[in-house]
Amino acid sequence: MSLPSERPTAVVTGASSGIGAATARGLATAGFHVVLGARRVDRCAAIAREIDGTAVRLDVTDPDSVSAFVAAVPECRLLVNNAGGAKGLEPVAAADEDAWRWMWEANVLGTLRMVKGLLPALVASGDGHIVTVTSIAALEAYDNGAGYTGAKHAQAMVHRTLRGELLGQPVRLTEVAPGMVETEFSLVRFDGDAEKAENVYKGITPLTAEDVAETIVFAATRPSHVNIDQIVIKPRAQASAMRAHRES
Ligand code: 8X3
């Protein structure tokens, strides 16, 4: 792949829809050449055409796919770890181990693999930045959510540990922890059950993918010496994962 060198390169994972797609668009507007990675590479390609970016197939749960992706990205200034998600919402006593395994792979090991793969390029850029999209699930526990909250806490630990380990290196670290955002998140969590997914946002004006993307772009466009460490972003009507005000 030949990358346009006049623009800094940003990699966005999970870029085929939702927060990832909105972030890719926002970063392109801010002057980045965006490399969009996701399993649904056709969707990435359509967005890439729109924003003069590049689409590369990426499955963060597959080490070989991450290696092939990294080999296709020789330069990188910004990595946005956005790929991930939840599967299921059930008590620990009824936990589905396959769903837990997927959540661990996608959120925790996916972030770990992307960081390991792209860290040399981020350091070599002289002004690298890793933004990880965690969740309020990385900050609290809630009933029926342990598979996801556990994975998000662990993903956050990978990210927050790097903040200390990379001191002295030219790499910034920003964690963005959203609450309720209306994307395909709940549809995936409830295995395609649209009614269940819609109920999550009933009576509430949730955040949009663009709301979160604007926050990511803000953090990414501060001067190099300014590290926005952590941003928690929720709808006005949401106080915590389990506590929200719904209009009837
Ligand atoms: C999504 C937010 O509250 O469903 O990451 O865990 S929540």
CSV table of C-alpha atoms and ligand atoms in Angstrom, one decimal:
chain,number,residue,atom,x,y,z
A,1,MET,CA,0.0,0.0,0.0
A,2,SER,CA,1.3,3.5,-0.7
A,3,LEU,CA,0.3,5.9,1.9
A,4,PRO,CA,0.0,9.6,1.3
A,5,SER,CA,2.9,10.9,3.4
A,6,GLU,CA,1.8,14.5,3.6
A,7,ARG,CA,-1.0,13.5,6.0
A,8,PRO,CA,-0.4,11.7,9.3
A,9,THR,CA,-1.8,8.2,9.4
A,10,ALA,CA,-4.6,7.2,11.8
A,11,VAL,CA,-5.6,3.6,12.3
A,12,VAL,CA,-9.2,3.0,13.4
A,13,THR,CA,-10.3,-0.5,14.4
A,14,GLY,CA,-14.0,-1.5,14.2
A,15,ALA,CA,-14.3,1.2,11.6
A,16,SER,CA,-17.1,-0.3,9.5
A,17,SER,CA,-19.9,1.3,11.6
A,18,GLY,CA,-20.9,3.2,14.7
A,19,ILE,CA,-18.2,5.1,16.7
A,20,GLY,CA,-15.4,3.7,14.5
A,21,ALA,CA,-16.9,4.9,11.2
A,22,ALA,CA,-17.8,8.3,12.7
A,23,THR,CA,-14.3,8.6,14.1
A,24,ALA,CA,-12.7,7.7,10.7
A,25,ARG,CA,-14.8,10.5,9.1
A,26,GLY,CA,-14.0,13.0,11.9
A,27,LEU,CA,-10.2,12.3,11.7
A,28,ALA,CA,-10.2,12.6,7.9
A,29,THR,CA,-11.8,16.1,8.3
A,30,ALA,CA,-9.1,16.9,10.9
A,31,GLY,CA,-6.4,16.1,8.3
A,32,PHE,CA,-5.5,12.5,8.9
A,33,HIS,CA,-5.1,9.7,6.3
A,34,VAL,CA,-7.3,7.1,7.9
A,35,VAL,CA,-6.7,3.4,7.6
A,36,LEU,CA,-10.0,1.7,8.4
A,37,GLY,CA,-9.9,-1.8,9.8
A,38,ALA,CA,-12.8,-4.2,10.3
A,39,ARG,CA,-14.1,-7.6,9.4
A,40,ARG,CA,-16.7,-6.0,7.1
A,41,VAL,CA,-14.1,-4.6,4.8
A,42,ASP,CA,-16.6,-3.7,2.0
A,43,ARG,CA,-18.2,-1.2,4.4
A,44,CYS,CA,-14.8,0.2,5.3
A,45,ALA,CA,-14.0,0.5,1.6
A,46,ALA,CA,-17.1,2.6,1.0
A,47,ILE,CA,-16.2,5.0,3.8
A,48,ALA,CA,-12.5,5.0,2.7
A,49,ARG,CA,-13.6,6.2,-0.8
A,50,GLU,CA,-15.7,8.9,0.8
A,51,ILE,CA,-12.8,10.3,2.9
A,52,ASP,CA,-9.8,9.4,0.7
A,53,GLY,CA,-8.7,6.8,3.2
A,54,THR,CA,-7.6,3.1,3.0
A,55,ALA,CA,-9.6,0.0,4.0
A,56,VAL,CA,-7.8,-3.1,5.2
A,57,ARG,CA,-9.5,-6.2,6.5
A,58,LEU,CA,-9.0,-6.7,10.2
A,59,ASP,CA,-10.3,-9.2,12.7
A,60,VAL,CA,-8.7,-8.2,16.1
A,61,THR,CA,-9.6,-11.6,17.5
A,62,ASP,CA,-7.3,-13.3,15.0
A,63,PRO,CA,-3.5,-12.9,15.5
A,64,ASP,CA,-2.7,-13.6,11.9
A,65,SER,CA,-5.2,-11.0,10.7
A,66,VAL,CA,-3.7,-8.4,13.0
A,67,SER,CA,-0.2,-9.3,11.7
A,68,ALA,CA,-1.3,-8.9,8.1
A,69,PHE,CA,-3.0,-5.6,8.9
A,70,VAL,CA,0.1,-4.2,10.7
A,71,ALA,CA,2.3,-5.3,7.8
A,72,ALA,CA,0.1,-3.1,5.5
A,73,VAL,CA,0.5,0.0,7.7
A,74,PRO,CA,4.1,1.2,7.6
A,75,GLU,CA,3.5,4.5,9.3
A,76,CYS,CA,1.1,5.3,12.2
A,77,ARG,CA,0.7,8.5,14.3
A,78,LEU,CA,-2.6,7.6,15.9
A,79,LEU,CA,-4.2,4.3,16.8
A,80,VAL,CA,-7.9,4.3,17.8
A,81,ASN,CA,-8.7,1.0,19.6
A,82,ASN,CA,-12.4,1.0,19.0
A,83,ALA,CA,-13.1,-2.7,18.0
A,84,GLY,CA,-14.9,-4.7,20.7
A,85,GLY,CA,-18.3,-5.2,22.1
A,86,ALA,CA,-20.6,-7.2,24.3
A,87,LYS,CA,-22.3,-10.5,23.9
A,88,GLY,CA,-25.1,-11.4,26.2
A,89,LEU,CA,-26.5,-9.9,29.4
A,90,GLU,CA,-26.9,-12.7,32.0
A,91,PRO,CA,-26.0,-13.4,35.6
A,92,VAL,CA,-22.6,-14.9,36.4
A,93,ALA,CA,-24.4,-18.1,37.4
A,94,ALA,CA,-25.7,-18.5,33.8
A,95,ALA,CA,-22.5,-17.2,32.0
A,96,ASP,CA,-22.0,-18.4,28.5
A,97,GLU,CA,-18.3,-19.2,28.3
A,98,ASP,CA,-18.1,-18.8,24.5
A,99,ALA,CA,-19.5,-15.3,24.8
A,100,TRP,CA,-17.0,-14.5,27.6
A,101,ARG,CA,-14.2,-15.8,25.4
A,102,TRP,CA,-15.3,-13.7,22.5
A,103,MET,CA,-15.5,-10.6,24.7
A,104,TRP,CA,-12.0,-11.2,26.1
A,105,GLU,CA,-10.6,-11.8,22.6
A,106,ALA,CA,-12.3,-8.8,21.0
A,107,ASN,CA,-11.8,-6.2,23.8
A,108,VAL,CA,-8.7,-7.2,25.7
A,109,LEU,CA,-6.5,-9.3,23.4
A,110,GLY,CA,-7.6,-7.3,20.4
A,111,THR,CA,-6.4,-4.1,22.0
A,112,LEU,CA,-3.2,-5.8,23.2
A,113,ARG,CA,-2.4,-7.2,19.7
A,114,MET,CA,-3.0,-3.8,18.0
A,115,VAL,CA,-0.8,-2.0,20.5
A,116,LYS,CA,2.0,-4.5,20.2
A,117,GLY,CA,1.8,-4.5,16.4
A,118,LEU,CA,1.7,-0.7,15.9
A,119,LEU,CA,3.8,0.6,18.9
A,120,PRO,CA,7.1,0.6,16.9
A,121,ALA,CA,5.5,2.8,14.2
A,122,LEU,CA,3.8,5.0,16.8
A,123,VAL,CA,7.1,5.6,18.5
A,124,ALA,CA,8.9,6.1,15.2
A,125,SER,CA,6.4,8.8,14.2
A,126,GLY,CA,7.9,10.9,17.0
A,127,ASP,CA,4.4,12.0,18.0
A,128,GLY,CA,2.3,8.9,18.5
A,129,HIS,CA,-1.1,8.6,20.2
A,130,ILE,CA,-3.2,5.7,21.3
A,131,VAL,CA,-6.9,6.3,22.0
A,132,THR,CA,-8.8,3.4,23.5
A,133,VAL,CA,-12.6,3.4,23.5
A,134,THR,CA,-13.5,1.5,26.7
A,135,SER,CA,-16.9,2.1,28.4
A,136,ILE,CA,-18.5,3.1,31.6
A,137,ALA,CA,-18.4,-0.7,32.0
A,138,ALA,CA,-14.6,-0.2,32.6
A,139,LEU,CA,-15.5,1.9,35.6
A,140,GLU,CA,-18.3,0.1,37.3
A,141,ALA,CA,-19.9,-3.3,37.9
A,142,TYR,CA,-23.5,-3.9,37.0
A,143,ASP,CA,-25.8,-6.9,37.3
A,144,ASN,CA,-25.8,-9.4,34.5
A,145,GLY,CA,-22.8,-7.6,32.9
A,146,ALA,CA,-19.8,-9.3,34.3
A,147,GLY,CA,-18.6,-10.8,31.0
A,148,TYR,CA,-18.5,-7.3,29.5
A,149,THR,CA,-17.5,-5.3,32.5
A,150,GLY,CA,-14.7,-7.7,33.3
A,151,ALA,CA,-13.4,-7.5,29.7
A,152,LYS,CA,-13.7,-3.7,29.6
A,153,HIS,CA,-11.9,-3.4,33.0
A,154,ALA,CA,-9.1,-5.6,31.6
A,155,GLN,CA,-8.9,-3.7,28.4
A,156,ALA,CA,-8.7,-0.4,30.4
A,157,MET,CA,-5.8,-1.9,32.4
A,158,VAL,CA,-3.8,-2.7,29.3
A,159,HIS,CA,-4.4,0.9,28.2
A,160,ARG,CA,-3.8,2.6,31.6
A,161,THR,CA,-0.7,0.5,32.3
A,162,LEU,CA,0.8,1.8,29.0
A,163,ARG,CA,0.5,5.4,30.3
A,164,GLY,CA,3.3,4.6,32.8
A,165,GLU,CA,5.3,2.2,30.7
A,166,LEU,CA,5.5,4.6,27.9
A,167,LEU,CA,6.6,7.6,29.9
A,168,GLY,CA,9.6,9.1,28.2
A,169,GLN,CA,8.4,7.9,24.8
A,170,PRO,CA,6.6,10.2,22.3
A,171,VAL,CA,3.3,8.5,22.7
A,172,ARG,CA,0.1,10.0,24.3
A,173,LEU,CA,-2.6,7.8,25.8
A,174,THR,CA,-6.3,8.7,25.9
A,175,GLU,CA,-9.1,6.6,27.3
A,176,VAL,CA,-12.6,7.5,26.1
A,177,ALA,CA,-15.3,5.8,28.2
A,178,PRO,CA,-18.8,6.2,26.8
A,179,GLY,CA,-22.1,5.3,28.4
A,180,MET,CA,-25.2,4.8,26.3
A,181,VAL,CA,-24.5,5.3,22.6
A,182,GLU,CA,-27.0,4.2,20.0
A,183,THR,CA,-25.0,2.1,17.5
A,184,GLU,CA,-25.1,-1.6,16.6
A,185,PHE,CA,-23.7,-2.3,20.1
A,186,SER,CA,-27.0,-3.5,21.6
A,187,LEU,CA,-28.0,-5.4,18.5
A,188,VAL,CA,-24.8,-7.4,18.8
A,189,ARG,CA,-25.2,-7.8,22.5
A,190,PHE,CA,-28.7,-9.3,22.0
A,191,ASP,CA,-27.7,-11.4,19.0
A,192,GLY,CA,-29.7,-9.5,16.5
A,193,ASP,CA,-32.9,-9.0,18.6
A,194,ALA,CA,-33.9,-5.6,17.4
A,195,GLU,CA,-36.7,-5.2,19.9
A,196,LYS,CA,-34.5,-5.8,22.9
A,197,ALA,CA,-31.8,-3.5,21.4
A,198,GLU,CA,-34.4,-0.7,20.9
A,199,ASN,CA,-35.6,-1.0,24.5
A,200,VAL,CA,-32.1,-0.1,25.8
A,201,TYR,CA,-32.6,3.4,24.4
A,202,LYS,CA,-36.3,3.8,25.1
A,203,GLY,CA,-37.3,7.1,26.6
A,204,ILE,CA,-33.8,8.4,26.5
A,205,THR,CA,-31.9,10.6,24.0
A,206,PRO,CA,-28.7,8.5,23.8
A,207,LEU,CA,-25.3,9.7,22.6
A,208,THR,CA,-24.7,9.3,18.9
A,209,ALA,CA,-21.6,7.8,17.4
A,210,GLU,CA,-20.7,11.3,16.2
A,211,ASP,CA,-20.9,12.6,19.8
A,212,VAL,CA,-18.2,10.2,20.8
A,213,ALA,CA,-16.2,10.7,17.6
A,214,GLU,CA,-16.0,14.4,18.2
A,215,THR,CA,-14.5,13.7,21.6
A,216,ILE,CA,-11.9,11.4,20.1
A,217,VAL,CA,-11.0,14.0,17.5
A,218,PHE,CA,-10.7,16.7,20.2
A,219,ALA,CA,-8.2,14.6,22.1
A,220,ALA,CA,-6.3,13.7,19.0
A,221,THR,CA,-5.9,17.3,17.9
A,222,ARG,CA,-4.5,18.8,21.1
A,223,PRO,CA,-0.9,20.0,20.9
A,224,SER,CA,1.7,17.2,21.4
A,225,HIS,CA,2.5,18.1,25.0
A,226,VAL,CA,-1.2,17.9,26.1
A,227,ASN,CA,-2.3,14.4,27.1
A,228,ILE,CA,-6.0,14.0,27.7
A,229,ASP,CA,-5.9,11.0,30.0
A,230,GLN,CA,-9.5,10.0,30.3
A,231,ILE,CA,-12.9,11.2,29.2
A,232,VAL,CA,-16.2,9.7,30.5
A,233,ILE,CA,-19.1,10.7,28.2
A,234,LYS,CA,-22.8,9.8,28.9
A,235,PRO,CA,-26.2,11.1,27.9
A,236,ARG,CA,-27.6,13.8,30.2
A,237,ALA,CA,-30.3,11.3,31.3
A,238,GLN,CA,-27.8,8.6,32.4
A,239,ALA,CA,-26.1,8.7,35.8
A,240,SER,CA,-24.6,5.2,35.6
A,241,ALA,CA,-24.9,2.0,33.7
A,242,MET,CA,-28.0,1.0,35.8
A,243,ARG,CA,-29.4,4.4,36.5
A,244,ALA,CA,-31.1,6.5,33.9
A,245,HIS,CA,-34.1,8.8,33.6
A,246,ARG,CA,-36.6,7.6,30.9
A,247,GLU,CA,-39.5,9.7,29.6
A,248,SER,CA,-42.6,7.5,29.4
B,1,8X3,C1,-21.7,0.3,26.7
B,1,8X3,C2,-22.2,0.9,27.9
B,1,8X3,O1,-23.6,0.6,30.0
B,1,8X3,O2,-24.0,-1.0,28.2
B,1,8X3,O3,-20.3,0.2,26.7
B,1,8X3,O4,-22.0,-1.1,29.5
B,1,8X3,S1,-23.0,-0.2,28.9
